[in-house]
CSV table of C-alpha atoms in Angstrom, one decimal:
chain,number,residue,atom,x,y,z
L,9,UNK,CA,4.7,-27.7,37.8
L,10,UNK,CA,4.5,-23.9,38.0
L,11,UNK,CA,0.8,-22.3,37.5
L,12,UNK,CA,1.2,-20.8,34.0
L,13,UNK,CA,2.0,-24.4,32.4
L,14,UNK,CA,-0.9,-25.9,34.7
L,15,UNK,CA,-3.0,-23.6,33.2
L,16,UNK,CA,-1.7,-23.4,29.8
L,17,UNK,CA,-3.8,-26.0,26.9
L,18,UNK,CA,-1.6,-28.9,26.2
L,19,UNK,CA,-0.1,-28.4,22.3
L,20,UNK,CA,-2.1,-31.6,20.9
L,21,UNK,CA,-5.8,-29.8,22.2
L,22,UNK,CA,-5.5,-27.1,19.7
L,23,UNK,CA,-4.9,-29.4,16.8
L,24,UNK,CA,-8.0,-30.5,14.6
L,25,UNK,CA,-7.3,-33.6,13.2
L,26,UNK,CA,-10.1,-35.0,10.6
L,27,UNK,CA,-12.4,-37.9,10.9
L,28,UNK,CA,-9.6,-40.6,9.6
L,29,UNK,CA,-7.6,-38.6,12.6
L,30,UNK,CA,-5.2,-37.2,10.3
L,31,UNK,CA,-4.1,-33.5,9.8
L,32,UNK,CA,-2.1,-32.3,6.5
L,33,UNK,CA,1.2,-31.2,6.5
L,34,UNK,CA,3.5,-28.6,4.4
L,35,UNK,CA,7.3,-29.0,4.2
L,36,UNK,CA,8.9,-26.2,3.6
L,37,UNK,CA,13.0,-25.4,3.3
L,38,UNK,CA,14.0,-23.1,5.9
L,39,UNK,CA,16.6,-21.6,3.6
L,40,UNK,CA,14.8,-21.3,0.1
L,41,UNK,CA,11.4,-21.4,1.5
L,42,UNK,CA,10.5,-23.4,-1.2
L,43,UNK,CA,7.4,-26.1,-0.7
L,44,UNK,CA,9.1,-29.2,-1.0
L,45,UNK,CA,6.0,-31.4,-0.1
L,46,UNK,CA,2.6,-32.0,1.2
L,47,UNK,CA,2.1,-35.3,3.2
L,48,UNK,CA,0.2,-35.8,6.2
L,49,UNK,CA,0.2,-36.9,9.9
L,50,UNK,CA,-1.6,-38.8,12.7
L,51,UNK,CA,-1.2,-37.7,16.5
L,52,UNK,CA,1.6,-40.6,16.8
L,53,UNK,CA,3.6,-38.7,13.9
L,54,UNK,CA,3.5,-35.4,14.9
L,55,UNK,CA,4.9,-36.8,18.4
L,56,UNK,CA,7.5,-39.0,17.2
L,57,UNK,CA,8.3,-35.7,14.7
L,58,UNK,CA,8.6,-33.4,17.4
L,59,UNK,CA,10.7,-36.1,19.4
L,60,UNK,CA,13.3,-36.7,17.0
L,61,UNK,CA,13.4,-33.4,15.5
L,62,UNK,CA,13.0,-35.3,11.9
L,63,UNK,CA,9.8,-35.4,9.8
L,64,UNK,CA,7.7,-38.7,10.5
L,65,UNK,CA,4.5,-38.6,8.6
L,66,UNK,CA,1.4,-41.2,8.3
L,67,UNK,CA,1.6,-42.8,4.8
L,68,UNK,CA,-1.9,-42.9,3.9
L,69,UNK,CA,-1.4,-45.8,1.1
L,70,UNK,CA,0.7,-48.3,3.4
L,71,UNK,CA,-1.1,-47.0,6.2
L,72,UNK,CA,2.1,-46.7,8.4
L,73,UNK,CA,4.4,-44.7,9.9
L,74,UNK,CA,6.8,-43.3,7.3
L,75,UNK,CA,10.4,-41.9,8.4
L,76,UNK,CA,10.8,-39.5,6.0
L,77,UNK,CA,14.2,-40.7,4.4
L,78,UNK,CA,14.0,-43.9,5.7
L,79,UNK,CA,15.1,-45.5,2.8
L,80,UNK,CA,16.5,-42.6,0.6
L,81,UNK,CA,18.6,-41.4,3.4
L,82,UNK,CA,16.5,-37.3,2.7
L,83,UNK,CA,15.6,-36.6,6.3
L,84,UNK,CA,14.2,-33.9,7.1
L,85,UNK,CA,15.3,-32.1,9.9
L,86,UNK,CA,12.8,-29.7,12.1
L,87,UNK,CA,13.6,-26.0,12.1
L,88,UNK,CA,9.9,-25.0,13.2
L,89,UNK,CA,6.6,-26.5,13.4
L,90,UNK,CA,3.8,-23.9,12.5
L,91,UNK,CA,-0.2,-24.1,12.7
L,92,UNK,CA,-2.8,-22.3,11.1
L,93,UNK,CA,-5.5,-20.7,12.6
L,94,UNK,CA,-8.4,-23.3,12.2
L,95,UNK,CA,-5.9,-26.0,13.9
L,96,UNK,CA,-5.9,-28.4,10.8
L,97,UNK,CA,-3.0,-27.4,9.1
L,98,UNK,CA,0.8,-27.5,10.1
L,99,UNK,CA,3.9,-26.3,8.6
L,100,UNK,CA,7.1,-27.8,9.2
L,101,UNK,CA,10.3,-25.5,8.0
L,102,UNK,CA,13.0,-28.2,8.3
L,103,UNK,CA,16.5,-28.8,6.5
L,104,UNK,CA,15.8,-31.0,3.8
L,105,UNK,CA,18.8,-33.3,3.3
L,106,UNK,CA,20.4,-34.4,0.0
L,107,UNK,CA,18.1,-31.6,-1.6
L,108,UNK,CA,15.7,-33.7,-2.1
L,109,UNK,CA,12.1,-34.1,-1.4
L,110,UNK,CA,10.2,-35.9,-4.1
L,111,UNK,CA,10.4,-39.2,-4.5
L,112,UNK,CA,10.4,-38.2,-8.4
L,113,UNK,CA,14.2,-37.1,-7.5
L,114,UNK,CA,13.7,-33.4,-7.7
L,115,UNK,CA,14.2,-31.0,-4.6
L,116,UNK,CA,10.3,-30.3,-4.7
L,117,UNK,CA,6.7,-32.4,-5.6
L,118,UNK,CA,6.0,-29.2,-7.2
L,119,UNK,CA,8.1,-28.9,-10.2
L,120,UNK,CA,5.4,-28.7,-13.1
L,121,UNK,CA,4.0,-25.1,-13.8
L,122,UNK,CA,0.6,-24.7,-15.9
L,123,UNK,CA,1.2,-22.6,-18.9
L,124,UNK,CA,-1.0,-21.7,-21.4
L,125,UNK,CA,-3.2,-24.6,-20.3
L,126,UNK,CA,-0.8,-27.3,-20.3
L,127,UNK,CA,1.3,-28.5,-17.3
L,128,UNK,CA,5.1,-28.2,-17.9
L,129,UNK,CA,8.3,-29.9,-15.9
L,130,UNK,CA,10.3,-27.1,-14.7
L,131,UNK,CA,12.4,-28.2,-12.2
L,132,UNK,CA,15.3,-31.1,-13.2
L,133,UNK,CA,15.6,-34.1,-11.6
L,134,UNK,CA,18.4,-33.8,-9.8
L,135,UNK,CA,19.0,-37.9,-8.8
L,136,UNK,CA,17.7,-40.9,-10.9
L,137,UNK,CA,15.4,-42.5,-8.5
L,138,UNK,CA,16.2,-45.9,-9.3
L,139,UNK,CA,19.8,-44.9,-7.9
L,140,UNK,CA,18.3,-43.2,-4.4
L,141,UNK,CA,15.4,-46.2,-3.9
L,142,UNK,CA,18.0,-49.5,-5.3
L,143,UNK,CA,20.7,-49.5,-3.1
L,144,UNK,CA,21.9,-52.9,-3.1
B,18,UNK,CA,-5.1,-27.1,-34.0
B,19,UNK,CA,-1.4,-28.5,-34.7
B,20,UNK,CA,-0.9,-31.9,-33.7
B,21,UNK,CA,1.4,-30.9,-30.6
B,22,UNK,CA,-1.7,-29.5,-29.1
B,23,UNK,CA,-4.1,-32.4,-29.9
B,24,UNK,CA,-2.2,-35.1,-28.6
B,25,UNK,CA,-1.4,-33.4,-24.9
B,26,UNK,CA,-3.6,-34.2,-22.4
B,27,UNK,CA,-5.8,-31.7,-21.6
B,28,UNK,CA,-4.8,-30.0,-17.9
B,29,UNK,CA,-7.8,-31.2,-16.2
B,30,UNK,CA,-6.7,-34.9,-16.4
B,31,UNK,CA,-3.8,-34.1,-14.6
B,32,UNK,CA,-5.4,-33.3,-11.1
B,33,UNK,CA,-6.7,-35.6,-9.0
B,34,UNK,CA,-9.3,-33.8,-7.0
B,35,UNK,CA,-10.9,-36.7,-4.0
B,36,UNK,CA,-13.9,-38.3,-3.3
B,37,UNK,CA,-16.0,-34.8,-2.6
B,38,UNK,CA,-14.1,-33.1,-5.8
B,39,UNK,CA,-11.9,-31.2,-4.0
B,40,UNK,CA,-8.3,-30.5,-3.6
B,41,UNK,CA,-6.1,-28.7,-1.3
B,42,UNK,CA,-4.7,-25.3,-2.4
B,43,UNK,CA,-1.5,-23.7,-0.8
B,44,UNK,CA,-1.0,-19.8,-1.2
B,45,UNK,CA,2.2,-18.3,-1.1
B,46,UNK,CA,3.7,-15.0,-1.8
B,47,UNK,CA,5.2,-14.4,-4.8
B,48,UNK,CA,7.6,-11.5,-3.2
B,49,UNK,CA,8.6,-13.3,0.3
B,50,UNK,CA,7.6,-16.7,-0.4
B,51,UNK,CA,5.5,-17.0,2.9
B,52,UNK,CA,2.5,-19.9,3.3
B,53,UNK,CA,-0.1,-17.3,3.3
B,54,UNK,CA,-3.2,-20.0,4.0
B,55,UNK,CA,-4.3,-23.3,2.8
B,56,UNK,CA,-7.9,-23.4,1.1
B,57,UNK,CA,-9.9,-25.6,-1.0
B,58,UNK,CA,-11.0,-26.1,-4.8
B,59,UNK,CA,-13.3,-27.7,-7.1
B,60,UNK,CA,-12.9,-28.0,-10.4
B,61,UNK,CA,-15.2,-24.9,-11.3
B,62,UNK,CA,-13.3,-22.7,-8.9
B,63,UNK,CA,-10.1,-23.7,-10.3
B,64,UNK,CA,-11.2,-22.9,-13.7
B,65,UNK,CA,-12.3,-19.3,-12.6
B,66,UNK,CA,-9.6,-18.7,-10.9
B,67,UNK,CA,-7.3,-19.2,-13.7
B,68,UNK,CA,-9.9,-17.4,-15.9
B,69,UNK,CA,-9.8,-14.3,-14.0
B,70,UNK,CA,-6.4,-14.5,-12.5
B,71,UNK,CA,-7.6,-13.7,-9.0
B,72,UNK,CA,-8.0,-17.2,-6.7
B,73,UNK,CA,-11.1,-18.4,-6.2
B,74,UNK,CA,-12.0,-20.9,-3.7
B,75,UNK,CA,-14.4,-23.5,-2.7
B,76,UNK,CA,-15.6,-22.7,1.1
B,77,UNK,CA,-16.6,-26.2,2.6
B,78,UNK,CA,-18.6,-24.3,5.3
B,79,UNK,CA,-20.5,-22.2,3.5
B,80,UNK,CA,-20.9,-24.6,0.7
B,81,UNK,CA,-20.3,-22.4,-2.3
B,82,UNK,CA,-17.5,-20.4,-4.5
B,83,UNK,CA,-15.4,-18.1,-2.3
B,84,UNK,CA,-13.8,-15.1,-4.4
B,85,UNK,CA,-10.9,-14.2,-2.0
B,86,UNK,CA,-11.3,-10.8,-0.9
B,87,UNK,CA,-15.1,-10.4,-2.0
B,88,UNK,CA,-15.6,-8.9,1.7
B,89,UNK,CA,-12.3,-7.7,3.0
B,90,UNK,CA,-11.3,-6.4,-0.5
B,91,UNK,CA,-8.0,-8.7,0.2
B,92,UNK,CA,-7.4,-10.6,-3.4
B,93,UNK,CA,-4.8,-12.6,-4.4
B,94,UNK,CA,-3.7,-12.0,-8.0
B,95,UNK,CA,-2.1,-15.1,-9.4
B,96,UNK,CA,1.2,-15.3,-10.6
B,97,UNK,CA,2.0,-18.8,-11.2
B,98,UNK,CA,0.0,-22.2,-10.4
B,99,UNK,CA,1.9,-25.5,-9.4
B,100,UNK,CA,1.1,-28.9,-9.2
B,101,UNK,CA,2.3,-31.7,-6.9
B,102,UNK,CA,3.8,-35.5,-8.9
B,103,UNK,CA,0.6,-36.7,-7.1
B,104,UNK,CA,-1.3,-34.6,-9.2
B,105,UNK,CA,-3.1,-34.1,-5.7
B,106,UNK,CA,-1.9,-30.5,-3.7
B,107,UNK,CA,-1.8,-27.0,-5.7
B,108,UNK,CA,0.2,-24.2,-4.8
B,109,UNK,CA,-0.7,-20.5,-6.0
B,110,UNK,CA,1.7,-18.3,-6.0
B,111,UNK,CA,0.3,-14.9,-5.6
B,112,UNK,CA,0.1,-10.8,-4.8
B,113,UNK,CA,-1.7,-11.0,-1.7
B,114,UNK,CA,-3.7,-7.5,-1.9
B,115,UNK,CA,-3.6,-5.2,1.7
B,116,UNK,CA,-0.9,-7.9,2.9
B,117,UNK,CA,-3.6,-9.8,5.1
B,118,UNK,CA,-4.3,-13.0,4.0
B,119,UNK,CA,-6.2,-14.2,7.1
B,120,UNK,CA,-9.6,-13.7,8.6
B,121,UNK,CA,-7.9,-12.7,12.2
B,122,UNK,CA,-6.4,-9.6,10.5
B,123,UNK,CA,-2.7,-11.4,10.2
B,124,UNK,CA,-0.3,-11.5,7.0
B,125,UNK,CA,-0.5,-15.1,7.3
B,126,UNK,CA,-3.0,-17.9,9.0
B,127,UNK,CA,0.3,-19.8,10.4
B,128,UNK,CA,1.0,-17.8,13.0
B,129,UNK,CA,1.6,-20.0,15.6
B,130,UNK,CA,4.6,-21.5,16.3
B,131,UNK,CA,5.5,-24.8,18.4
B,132,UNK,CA,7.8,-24.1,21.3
B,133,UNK,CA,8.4,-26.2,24.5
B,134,UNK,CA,5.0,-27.5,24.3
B,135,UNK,CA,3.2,-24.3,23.7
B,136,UNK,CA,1.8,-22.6,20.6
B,137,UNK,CA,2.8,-19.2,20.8
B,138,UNK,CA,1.5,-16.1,18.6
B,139,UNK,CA,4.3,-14.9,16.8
B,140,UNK,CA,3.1,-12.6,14.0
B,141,UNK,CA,1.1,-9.4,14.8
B,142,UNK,CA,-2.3,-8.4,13.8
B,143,UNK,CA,-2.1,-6.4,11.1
B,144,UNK,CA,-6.1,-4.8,11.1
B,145,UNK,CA,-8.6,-5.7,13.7
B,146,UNK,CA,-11.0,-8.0,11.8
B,147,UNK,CA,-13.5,-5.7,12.9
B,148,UNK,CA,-12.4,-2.7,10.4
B,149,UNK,CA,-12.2,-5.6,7.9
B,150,UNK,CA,-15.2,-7.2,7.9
B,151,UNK,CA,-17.9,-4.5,8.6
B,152,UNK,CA,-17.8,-2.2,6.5
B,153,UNK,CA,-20.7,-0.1,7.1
């Protein structure tokens, strides 16, 4: 081991995770730039992401690991990984495959606008999700 | 009031802010489409900031309302306001005023990117927070 990486801060020591030990994480498309979605991830996550070089978040309701298109088949493939100054925000820019992010089956969570006080659907779905989730 | 109006939910109910009545807040430029910095909100900064079109957060360390810019002068007037399916994650989309979003004097507060194991600085500082901060 050379003296500059000796010497260098391992990755995972600049990270602030939070008191559950999870950190919140951005999808972003590397070609639209769109925000597809906001999950998060624990320190096994973000290694297993960074492994692979697809998106593996923590699933805070099944309290699991979740491979991102693990049962939709809309990976998402790692074009960067980006943090923010305070540590306890990343950014992933990845290839978002199928088009589709939300489990809603539109290309992005965000798809609702608010307009003159009233949120409106803006974005179409662009798969039924009872045709990406029921596969049998 | 017609009916239309009366019967749709009013956009509070939609937004699920967590147990300390908050929720996270993404800004994003409305020209380039860059994460600019990820904030927080309670309800009575959300209001104002869609009252006075200019975002207005809630700063967890200081423990009050935080008008973007009230020091640096670098406000971000809002152009559009989205919502997540979980009800839970907000994006602004926004002119960010001076081009300086963050308190280290960079365009954006992601300006670190992952690569073999390092973070690395990849965006310039824009103004010494120094010139930005003291103004006197």
């Amino acid at each position: 081991m050379s003296d500059v990486n000796s010497t260098t801060p391992d990755w995972r020591s600049e990270i602030n995770f939070d008191d559950k030990g999870l950190i919140p994480v951005l999808a972003q498309d590397a070609s639209s730039h769109r925000i597809l979605m906001v999950a998060w991830m624990n320190r096994d996550s973000l290694e297993q992401t960074i492994d692979t070089g697809k998106a593996v978040y923590w699933s805070r309701s099944r309290d699991r690991l979740w491979r991102k298109g693990e049962e939709s088949g809309h990976e998402q493939i790692i074009d960067e990984i980006r943090l923010d100054c305070d540590g306890d925000v990343i950014i992933l820019m990845v290839k978002q495959m199928g088009g589709i992010a939300c489990h809603t089956g539109r290309a992005s969570c965000f798809y609702r606008t608010l307009q003159n006080g009233q949120w409106v659907e803006v974005d179409p779905v662009i798969k039924d999700p009872d045709k990406i989730y029921n596969l049998d």
